[in-house]
PDB file of C-alpha atoms in Angstrom:
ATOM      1  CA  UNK A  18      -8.127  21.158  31.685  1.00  0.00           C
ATOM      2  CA  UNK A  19      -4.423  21.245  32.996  1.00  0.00           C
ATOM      3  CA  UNK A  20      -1.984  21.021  30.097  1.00  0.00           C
ATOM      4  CA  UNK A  21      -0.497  17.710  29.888  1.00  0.00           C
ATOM      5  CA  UNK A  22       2.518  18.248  27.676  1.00  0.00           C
ATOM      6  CA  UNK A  23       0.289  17.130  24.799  1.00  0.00           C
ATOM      7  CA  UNK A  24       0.028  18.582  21.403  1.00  0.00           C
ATOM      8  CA  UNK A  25      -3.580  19.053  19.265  1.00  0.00           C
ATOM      9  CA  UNK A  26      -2.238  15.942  17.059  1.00  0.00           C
ATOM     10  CA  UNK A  27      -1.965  14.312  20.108  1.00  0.00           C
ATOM     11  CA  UNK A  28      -5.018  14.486  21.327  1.00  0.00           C
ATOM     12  CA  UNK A  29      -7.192  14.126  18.401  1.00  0.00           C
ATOM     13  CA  UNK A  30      -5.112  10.952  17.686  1.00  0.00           C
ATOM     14  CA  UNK A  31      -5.950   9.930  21.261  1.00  0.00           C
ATOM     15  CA  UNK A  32      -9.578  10.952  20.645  1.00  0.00           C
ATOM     16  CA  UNK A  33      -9.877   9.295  17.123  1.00  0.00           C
ATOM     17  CA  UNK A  34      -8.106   5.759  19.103  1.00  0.00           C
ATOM     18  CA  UNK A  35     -11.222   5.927  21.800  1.00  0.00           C
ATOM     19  CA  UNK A  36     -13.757   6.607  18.905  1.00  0.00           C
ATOM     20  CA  UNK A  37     -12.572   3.581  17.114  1.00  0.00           C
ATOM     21  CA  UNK A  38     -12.271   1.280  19.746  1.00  0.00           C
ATOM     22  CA  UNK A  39     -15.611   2.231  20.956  1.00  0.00           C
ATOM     23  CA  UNK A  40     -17.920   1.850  17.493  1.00  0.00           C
ATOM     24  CA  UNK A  41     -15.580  -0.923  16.767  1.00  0.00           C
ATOM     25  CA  UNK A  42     -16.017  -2.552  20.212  1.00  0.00           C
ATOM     26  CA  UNK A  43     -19.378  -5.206  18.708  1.00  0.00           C
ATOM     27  CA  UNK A  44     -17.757  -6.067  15.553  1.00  0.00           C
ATOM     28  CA  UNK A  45     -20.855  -4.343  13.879  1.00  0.00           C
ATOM     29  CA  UNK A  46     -21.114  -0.373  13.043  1.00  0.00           C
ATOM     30  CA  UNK A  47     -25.142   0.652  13.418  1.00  0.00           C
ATOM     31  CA  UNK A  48     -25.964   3.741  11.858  1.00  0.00           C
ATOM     32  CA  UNK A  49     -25.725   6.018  14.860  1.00  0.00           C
ATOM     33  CA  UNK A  50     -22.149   4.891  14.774  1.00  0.00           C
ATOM     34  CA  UNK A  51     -21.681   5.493  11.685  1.00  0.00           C
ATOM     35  CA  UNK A  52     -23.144   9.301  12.158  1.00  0.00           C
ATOM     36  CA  UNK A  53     -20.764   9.701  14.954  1.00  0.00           C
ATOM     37  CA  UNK A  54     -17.892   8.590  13.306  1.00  0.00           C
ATOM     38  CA  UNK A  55     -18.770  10.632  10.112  1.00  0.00           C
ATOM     39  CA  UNK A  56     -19.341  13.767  12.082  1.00  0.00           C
ATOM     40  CA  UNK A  57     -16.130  13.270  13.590  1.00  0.00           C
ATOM     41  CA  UNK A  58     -14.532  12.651  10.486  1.00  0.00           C
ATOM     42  CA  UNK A  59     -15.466  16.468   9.354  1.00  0.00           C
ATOM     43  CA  UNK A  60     -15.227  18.171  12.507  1.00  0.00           C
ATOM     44  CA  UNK A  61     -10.914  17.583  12.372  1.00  0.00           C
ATOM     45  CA  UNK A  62     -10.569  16.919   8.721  1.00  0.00           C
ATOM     46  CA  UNK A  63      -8.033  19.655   9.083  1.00  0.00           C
ATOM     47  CA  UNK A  64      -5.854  18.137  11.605  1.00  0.00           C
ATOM     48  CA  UNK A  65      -3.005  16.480   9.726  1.00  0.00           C
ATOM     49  CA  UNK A  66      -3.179  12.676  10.699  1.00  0.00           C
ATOM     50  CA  UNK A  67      -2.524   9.859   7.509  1.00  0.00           C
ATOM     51  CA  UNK A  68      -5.694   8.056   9.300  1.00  0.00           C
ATOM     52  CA  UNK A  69      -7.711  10.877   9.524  1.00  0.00           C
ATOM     53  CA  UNK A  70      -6.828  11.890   5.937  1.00  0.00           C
ATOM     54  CA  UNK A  71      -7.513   8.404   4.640  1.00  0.00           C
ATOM     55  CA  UNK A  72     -11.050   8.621   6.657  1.00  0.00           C
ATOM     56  CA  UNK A  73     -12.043  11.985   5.003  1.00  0.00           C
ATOM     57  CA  UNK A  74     -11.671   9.985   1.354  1.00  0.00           C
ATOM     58  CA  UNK A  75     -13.806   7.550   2.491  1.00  0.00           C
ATOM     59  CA  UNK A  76     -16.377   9.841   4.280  1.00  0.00           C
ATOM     60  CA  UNK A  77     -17.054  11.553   1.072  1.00  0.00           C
ATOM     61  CA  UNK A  78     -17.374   8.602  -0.637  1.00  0.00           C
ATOM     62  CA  UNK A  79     -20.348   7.335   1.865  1.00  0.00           C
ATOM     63  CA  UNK A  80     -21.761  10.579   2.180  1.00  0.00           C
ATOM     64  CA  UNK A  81     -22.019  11.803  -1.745  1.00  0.00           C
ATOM     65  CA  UNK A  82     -25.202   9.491  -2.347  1.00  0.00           C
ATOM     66  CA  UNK A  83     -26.206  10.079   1.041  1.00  0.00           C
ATOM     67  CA  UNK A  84     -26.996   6.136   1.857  1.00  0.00           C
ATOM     68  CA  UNK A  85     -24.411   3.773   3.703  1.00  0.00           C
ATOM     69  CA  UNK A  86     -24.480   0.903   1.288  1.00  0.00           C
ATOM     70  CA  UNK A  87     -23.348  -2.333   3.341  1.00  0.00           C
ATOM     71  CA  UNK A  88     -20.159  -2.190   1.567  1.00  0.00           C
ATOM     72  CA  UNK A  89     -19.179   1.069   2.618  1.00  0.00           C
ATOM     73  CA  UNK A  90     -20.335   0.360   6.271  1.00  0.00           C
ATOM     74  CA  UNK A  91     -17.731  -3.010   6.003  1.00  0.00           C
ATOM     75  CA  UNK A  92     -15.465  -0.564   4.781  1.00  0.00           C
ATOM     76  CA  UNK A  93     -15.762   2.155   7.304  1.00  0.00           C
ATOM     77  CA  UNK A  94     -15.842  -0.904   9.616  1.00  0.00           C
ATOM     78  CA  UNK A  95     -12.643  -2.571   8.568  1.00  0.00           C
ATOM     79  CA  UNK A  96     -10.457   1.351   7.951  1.00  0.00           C
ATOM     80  CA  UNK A  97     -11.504   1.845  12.069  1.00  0.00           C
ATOM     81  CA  UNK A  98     -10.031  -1.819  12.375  1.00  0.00           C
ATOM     82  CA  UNK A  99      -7.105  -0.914  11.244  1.00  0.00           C
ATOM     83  CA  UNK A 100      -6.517   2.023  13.188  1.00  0.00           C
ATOM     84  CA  UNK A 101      -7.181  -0.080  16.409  1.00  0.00           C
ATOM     85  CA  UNK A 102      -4.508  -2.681  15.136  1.00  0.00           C
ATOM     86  CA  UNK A 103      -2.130  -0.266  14.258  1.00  0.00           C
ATOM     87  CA  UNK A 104      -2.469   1.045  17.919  1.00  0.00           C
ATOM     88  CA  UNK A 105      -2.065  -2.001  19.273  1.00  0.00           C
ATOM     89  CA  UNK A 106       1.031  -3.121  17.515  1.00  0.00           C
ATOM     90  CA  UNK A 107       2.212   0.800  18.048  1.00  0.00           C
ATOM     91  CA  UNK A 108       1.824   0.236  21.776  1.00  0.00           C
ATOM     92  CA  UNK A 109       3.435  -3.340  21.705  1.00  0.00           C
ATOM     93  CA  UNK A 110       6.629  -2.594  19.812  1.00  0.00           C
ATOM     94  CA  UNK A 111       7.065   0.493  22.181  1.00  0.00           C
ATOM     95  CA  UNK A 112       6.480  -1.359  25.524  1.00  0.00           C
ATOM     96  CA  UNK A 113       9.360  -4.110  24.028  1.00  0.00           C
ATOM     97  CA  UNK A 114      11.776  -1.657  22.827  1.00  0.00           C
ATOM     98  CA  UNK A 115      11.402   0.483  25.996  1.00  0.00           C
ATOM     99  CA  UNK A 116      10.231  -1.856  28.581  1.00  0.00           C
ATOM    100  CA  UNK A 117      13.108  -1.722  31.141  1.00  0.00           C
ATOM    101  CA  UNK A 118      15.062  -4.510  31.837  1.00  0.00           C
ATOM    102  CA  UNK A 119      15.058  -6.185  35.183  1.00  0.00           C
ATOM    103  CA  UNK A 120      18.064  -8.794  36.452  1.00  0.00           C
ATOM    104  CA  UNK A 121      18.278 -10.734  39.368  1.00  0.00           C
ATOM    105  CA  UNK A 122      20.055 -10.230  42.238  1.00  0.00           C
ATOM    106  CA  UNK A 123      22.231 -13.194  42.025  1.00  0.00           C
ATOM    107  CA  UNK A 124      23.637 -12.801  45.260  1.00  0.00           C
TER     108      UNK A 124
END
């Protein structure tokens, strides 16, 4: 893979953005999604990311009894949610502030 310029916190932010949108893409997390996102969750626990790091906490919380109640799966459901929205509005503000600015040729 040619290097891109991009860092490992890029890329597992870029990587944990696709996961999300893609469990996240039905509105409904079955449990194969939820394994995925779990297993993700612990492979790059280590990389220092607030939404991984809030994702961990609530990993071990659905994993320690070993059954995904439906509240935790609405909770795992609405955390990936956020970290679509957050994107989003991310992306937004920084095609606005940096968008360039085209004028008219008024001539």
């Amino acid at each position: 893979m040619p290097d891109r310029g991009l860092s490992l916190h890029d890329v597992k932010a870029i990587e944990l953005l696709a996961l999300c949108e893609s469990v996240t893409a039905d509105g409904i997390l079955s449990d194969d999604e939820v394994r995925q996102v779990l297993r993700w969750i612990s492979d790059n626990q280590k990389v220092d990311l607030p939404e991984i790091q809030g994702l961990v906490q609530l990993g071990r919380k659905i994993v320690a009894d070993r059954k995904v109640s439906s509240d935790e799966r609405n909770q795992l459901l609405r955390a990936l949610h956020s970290i679509v929205n957050d994107a989003v509005e991310t992306r937004a503000s920084a095609n606005v502030s940096g968008a360039p600015q085209y004028v008219e040729d008024e001539s």
